[in-house]
Each structure stands twice: as C-alpha cells, then as structure tokens.
Amino acid sequence: MRLLNWYVTRGFLLSFAMAIGVLTFAMTGANMVKVLDFVSQGIPVSVFGKFMLYILPIILTFTVPWAVMVAVMLVFGRLSADNEITAMRACGVSILQIVSPILLITFLLTGLCLYLQVEVGPPLLGKSRSMMSLAAAQQPLALFEPGRPLSYKEGSNEVVICIDDKIGDNELVGVIFCKTGPKGKIMQKINAERGTIKVNEKARELTITMFNCIMTDHSDGGDQGAERAYSETFEFTFNYGKEANADRISTKAKYMTQRDLMAEIRRFKALNQDTTELEVELNQRIAFALSPIAFLLLGMPLAIRTNRRETSIGLFISVILAGTFFLSIILCESFVKFPNMYPQYLLWLPNIIFQLLGGIMTYRISQR
C-alpha cells in the first residue's frame, strides 16, 4: 500500500511542481514588464528584485490552488485512462485510500495559502507599491509613461497629465494637461506639441513647461461656452514627493493583516459605520485560501470521468474550472457597494458549490 501511495503521490508532486513553476512565471510576467520599464529609466535593479519578492506571496495564493487542480487533472486522468484506478479498486483499494496522501498534501497547501493570504501577502504587497512610488520619486522621469495618465490632487481638484512620448532625459512630446473639479467635470484642458521637465530634487518638485499650447477653459459651462486661447508657453509644478508620501501614509484594506482588519472592523462597528468593505476583504482572503480543497474535490472525479491521457484536456478543464472559481469570487466582491446583498457571504458560494459537486461526484465514483 505504501508503494502504491508513493506512486500516486510522486506523480502528483512532479505535476504540481511543473504547474506552479509555469503559472507563477506567467502571472509575474505583467509585473515584470512594468518594473523593467522603470529599471530602463534609471531605477536600481535591486528595487526590481525586492518588488518581485514582495508580490510573490500574493501570486502564490493564486498559483498554488491552480497548480493543485492541474496536477490532479493530469495524474488522475492518466491513471483512469490506463485503467490503473480500476486495477487498484479490483485489488480492494478504495478511492479514499488512493487519494489520502494527496488530500493531506492539499490540506498543508491550504494552510500555506491561508497564512500567505491573511498575514504575509497583503502587507508585502503594500510595501511593493510604496517601494515603487518611492523609487519613482527618486527617479521622477519614470513617473511619465507614454499613453498612461498621471494624476495628482490640487486642492479639491484633480490634475491629469498624459504624454505621447519621451525624448532624452527631459523632453516630452504631445502633452495634455487636464484639470477636473470635485464632481469630475472638466474645468481646464491644455494641449501642447511638446514640453520640458525640470527637476528640483531638494524640494521633490517637477516643473513642467509646455510649448505651443491650445488652452480651453470650461469653467463657465460645457463645450459650447468654452473659451479657447493660444499661448507659447504654460508652466506648472508637480510635487511628486508629496504624492509618494501620501501613498505610504494611507493604508488600504487590501494591504492590512488579518489582525489589523479585525481591529478596523471593531472600530468601524463602535462608530456605527458600515464594515461591508472590510468584511468582504477578510472573507475573500479566506475563500481564496481554501480553494485548493475545492479544486481537489472537484478535479479528481472530473479527471476520472474524462478518462483521457492527453495533457491538453486536463489543462483545458483546469483553466475553465479555476477561471470560473476566481471570476465568481471577484464578481461577488464587486457587490461591495451593495451591502444589502451581503457580498461577504456570497463570496463563499464558489467554495460551497465546488466542494458539494466534488463530494457528490466522488461518492458516486466510489460506489461503482
């Protein structure tokens, strides 16, 4: 029996290791491209390494459950296709005995995911964001990315800056300056052919000078009443140090540990304030962390039923199931603005449905 368990467990561990390696690399790809772009603009390579380490725990909370699903689909699909499960059961070995080592490993992985989700991952994710903001503040030109709006507060108004391209260390091409009011209404818009940047590192300020400007003033009404004018230059100052400090001071719920979230929930309740957003964040973390169990319970009977050796079939089914699970939780989370729908409890529906279906299908297979 030990030899049989080791045979199944070894196949699972090998498939799991390959799956988690590929999935983790794929999920870090988008972040790597963005940070490498900052590195090319002068941010130290060490910042890139720290950033990747900081976001790794959160990425693992997604890739570990997914890798469990992939490994289960591949291993049990092959065992079923080769009639090995039939042979095991003919020798008196039950489904529970076959899957018991993998079930134990999955419980350990669930504990790891829970620890990463509620304690380690969120604060490190917050550190990664603060670190990139601070690094960008030390290399302010990295703040400007072609096609990506840069916004900051100016009193009760908001200023949005967008550029088409950058040339050298301080030249901008196709600069758009837009100021909006508290309700999002456009107050002023300026289009310029080009611009230059002057950095005051001591005061942590950027002075942007725009040339050949078309200025549109919307303060008196809509587009019909807008006043247009031409100016050779327009200059404004952006305090990038203040913006970076503001990001570090404010701690969002998704960057808090479980203890901080619980304390914040108690504080909100004492003040008779709505705690839905905080409860959704807390329940979402736990629901994600428990997903390896749901994936195992549903993936194993599906793999046995499909009865296929092809890797592509197992991968396709695992992608569909994992995508459905994660998207369902994200959809339930989107109801956070509707507390009457109790989104903090709706988050548990994917786990409940997957585990119920998996339990029923496993029971039916065991009774054959």
Short mmCIF file of C-alpha atoms in Angstrom, two decimals, residues 25-179:
data_model
loop_
_atom_site.label_atom_id
_atom_site.label_comp_id
_atom_site.label_asym_id
_atom_site.label_seq_id
_atom_site.Cartn_x
_atom_site.Cartn_y
_atom_site.Cartn_z
CA PHE A 25 6.19 32.76 -14.01
CA ALA A 26 3.20 33.60 -16.21
CA MET A 27 1.45 35.64 -13.50
CA THR A 28 4.59 37.62 -12.69
CA GLY A 29 5.12 38.43 -16.37
CA ALA A 30 2.90 41.52 -16.48
CA ASN A 31 4.51 42.97 -13.35
CA MET A 32 7.99 42.19 -14.66
CA VAL A 33 7.40 44.15 -17.86
CA LYS A 34 6.22 47.22 -15.95
CA VAL A 35 9.05 47.20 -13.42
CA LEU A 36 11.70 46.50 -16.07
CA ASP A 37 10.47 49.60 -17.88
CA PHE A 38 11.17 51.58 -14.70
CA VAL A 39 14.62 49.95 -14.48
CA SER A 40 15.39 51.08 -18.03
CA GLN A 41 14.63 54.63 -16.89
CA GLY A 42 17.12 54.62 -14.03
CA ILE A 43 15.50 52.79 -11.10
CA PRO A 44 18.06 50.40 -9.48
CA VAL A 45 17.90 46.71 -10.39
CA SER A 46 17.78 45.88 -6.65
CA VAL A 47 14.36 47.52 -6.50
CA PHE A 48 13.18 45.14 -9.21
CA GLY A 49 14.36 42.12 -7.18
CA LYS A 50 12.69 43.31 -3.99
CA PHE A 51 9.48 44.12 -5.83
CA MET A 52 9.26 40.60 -7.27
CA LEU A 53 9.89 39.07 -3.83
CA TYR A 54 7.22 41.27 -2.26
CA ILE A 55 4.48 40.32 -4.74
CA LEU A 56 5.40 36.61 -4.82
CA PRO A 57 3.33 35.58 -1.73
CA ILE A 58 0.11 37.01 -3.21
CA ILE A 59 0.82 35.42 -6.58
CA LEU A 60 1.36 32.05 -4.87
CA THR A 61 -2.10 32.25 -3.29
CA PHE A 62 -3.49 32.08 -6.84
CA THR A 63 -1.00 29.70 -8.43
CA VAL A 64 -0.89 27.08 -5.64
CA PRO A 65 -4.64 26.22 -5.89
CA TRP A 66 -4.46 26.33 -9.68
CA ALA A 67 -1.41 24.04 -9.68
CA VAL A 68 -3.30 21.60 -7.42
CA MET A 69 -6.11 21.49 -9.97
CA VAL A 70 -3.70 20.96 -12.88
CA ALA A 71 -1.78 18.21 -11.07
CA VAL A 72 -4.96 16.38 -10.03
CA MET A 73 -6.40 16.54 -13.54
CA LEU A 74 -3.19 15.24 -15.13
CA VAL A 75 -2.45 12.47 -12.63
CA PHE A 76 -5.92 11.04 -12.21
CA GLY A 77 -6.76 11.47 -15.88
CA ARG A 78 -3.74 9.33 -16.76
CA LEU A 79 -4.47 6.75 -14.05
CA SER A 80 -8.03 6.45 -15.28
CA ALA A 81 -7.05 6.24 -18.96
CA ASP A 82 -4.56 3.45 -18.21
CA ASN A 83 -7.19 1.58 -16.16
CA GLU A 84 -4.86 1.77 -13.15
CA ILE A 85 -7.65 3.03 -10.89
CA THR A 86 -9.81 0.10 -11.99
CA ALA A 87 -6.95 -2.28 -11.18
CA MET A 88 -6.41 -0.68 -7.77
CA ARG A 89 -10.07 -0.97 -6.89
CA ALA A 90 -10.12 -4.59 -8.09
CA CYS A 91 -7.38 -5.26 -5.51
CA GLY A 92 -9.57 -3.79 -2.77
CA VAL A 93 -8.06 -0.30 -2.68
CA SER A 94 -10.73 2.39 -2.27
CA ILE A 95 -10.76 5.86 -3.82
CA LEU A 96 -10.15 7.36 -0.37
CA GLN A 97 -7.02 5.26 0.10
CA ILE A 98 -5.74 6.28 -3.30
CA VAL A 99 -6.27 9.99 -2.72
CA SER A 100 -5.46 10.18 1.03
CA PRO A 101 -1.77 11.27 0.64
CA ILE A 102 -2.72 13.94 -1.89
CA LEU A 103 -5.55 15.08 0.38
CA LEU A 104 -3.06 15.52 3.23
CA ILE A 105 -0.70 17.49 0.98
CA THR A 106 -3.61 19.67 -0.17
CA PHE A 107 -4.56 20.47 3.43
CA LEU A 108 -0.97 21.55 4.08
CA LEU A 109 -1.01 23.72 0.96
CA THR A 110 -4.32 25.22 2.09
CA GLY A 111 -2.71 26.16 5.40
CA LEU A 112 0.16 27.77 3.49
CA CYS A 113 -2.26 29.74 1.30
CA LEU A 114 -4.21 30.87 4.37
CA TYR A 115 -1.02 32.10 6.05
CA LEU A 116 0.08 33.94 2.90
CA GLN A 117 -3.34 35.49 2.35
CA VAL A 118 -4.09 36.77 5.85
CA GLU A 119 -0.66 37.59 7.25
CA VAL A 120 2.26 37.73 4.82
CA GLY A 121 0.96 38.70 1.38
CA PRO A 122 -1.11 41.88 1.96
CA PRO A 123 1.49 43.92 3.88
CA LEU A 124 4.24 42.87 1.45
CA LEU A 125 2.00 43.88 -1.46
CA GLY A 126 1.60 47.28 0.20
CA LYS A 127 5.36 47.53 0.62
CA SER A 128 5.86 46.77 -3.07
CA ARG A 129 3.55 49.61 -4.07
CA SER A 130 5.18 52.05 -1.63
CA MET A 131 8.64 50.98 -2.74
CA MET A 132 7.84 51.62 -6.40
CA SER A 133 6.35 55.03 -5.52
CA LEU A 134 9.47 55.94 -3.55
CA ALA A 135 11.75 54.67 -6.30
CA ALA A 136 9.78 56.67 -8.85
CA ALA A 137 10.12 59.71 -6.61
CA GLN A 138 13.89 59.27 -6.69
CA GLN A 139 13.72 58.95 -10.49
CA PRO A 140 10.75 61.28 -11.24
CA LEU A 141 11.03 60.95 -15.02
CA ALA A 142 9.94 57.33 -14.60
CA LEU A 143 6.54 58.66 -13.49
CA PHE A 144 5.76 59.64 -17.07
CA GLU A 145 4.82 56.72 -19.31
CA PRO A 146 3.54 57.32 -22.86
CA GLY A 147 -0.21 56.73 -23.03
CA ARG A 148 -0.57 56.26 -19.24
CA PRO A 149 -2.29 59.13 -17.35
CA LEU A 150 -0.54 60.60 -14.32
CA SER A 151 -2.90 62.24 -11.82
CA TYR A 152 -2.50 64.21 -8.61
CA LYS A 153 -4.63 66.35 -6.31
CA GLU A 154 -4.58 70.12 -6.41
CA GLY A 155 -6.80 71.23 -3.53
CA SER A 156 -10.29 69.88 -4.22
CA ASN A 157 -9.49 69.50 -7.92
CA GLU A 158 -7.60 66.77 -9.76
CA VAL A 159 -4.97 67.25 -12.43
CA VAL A 160 -4.34 64.59 -15.09
CA ILE A 161 -1.25 64.65 -17.30
CA CYS A 162 -0.75 62.44 -20.34
CA ILE A 163 2.07 62.32 -22.87
CA ASP A 164 2.58 60.67 -26.26
CA ASP A 165 6.33 60.06 -25.95
CA LYS A 166 9.55 60.99 -24.15
CA ILE A 167 12.83 62.10 -25.72
CA GLY A 168 16.05 62.03 -23.75
CA ASP A 169 16.07 62.96 -20.09
CA ASN A 170 13.71 65.91 -20.00
CA GLU A 171 11.71 66.33 -23.22
CA LEU A 172 8.05 65.36 -23.65
CA VAL A 173 6.06 65.05 -26.87
CA GLY A 174 2.29 65.54 -27.16
CA VAL A 175 1.48 66.80 -23.65
CA ILE A 176 -2.11 67.02 -22.37
CA PHE A 177 -2.90 68.87 -19.13
CA CYS A 178 -6.45 68.44 -17.80
CA LYS A 179 -7.92 69.84 -14.58
#
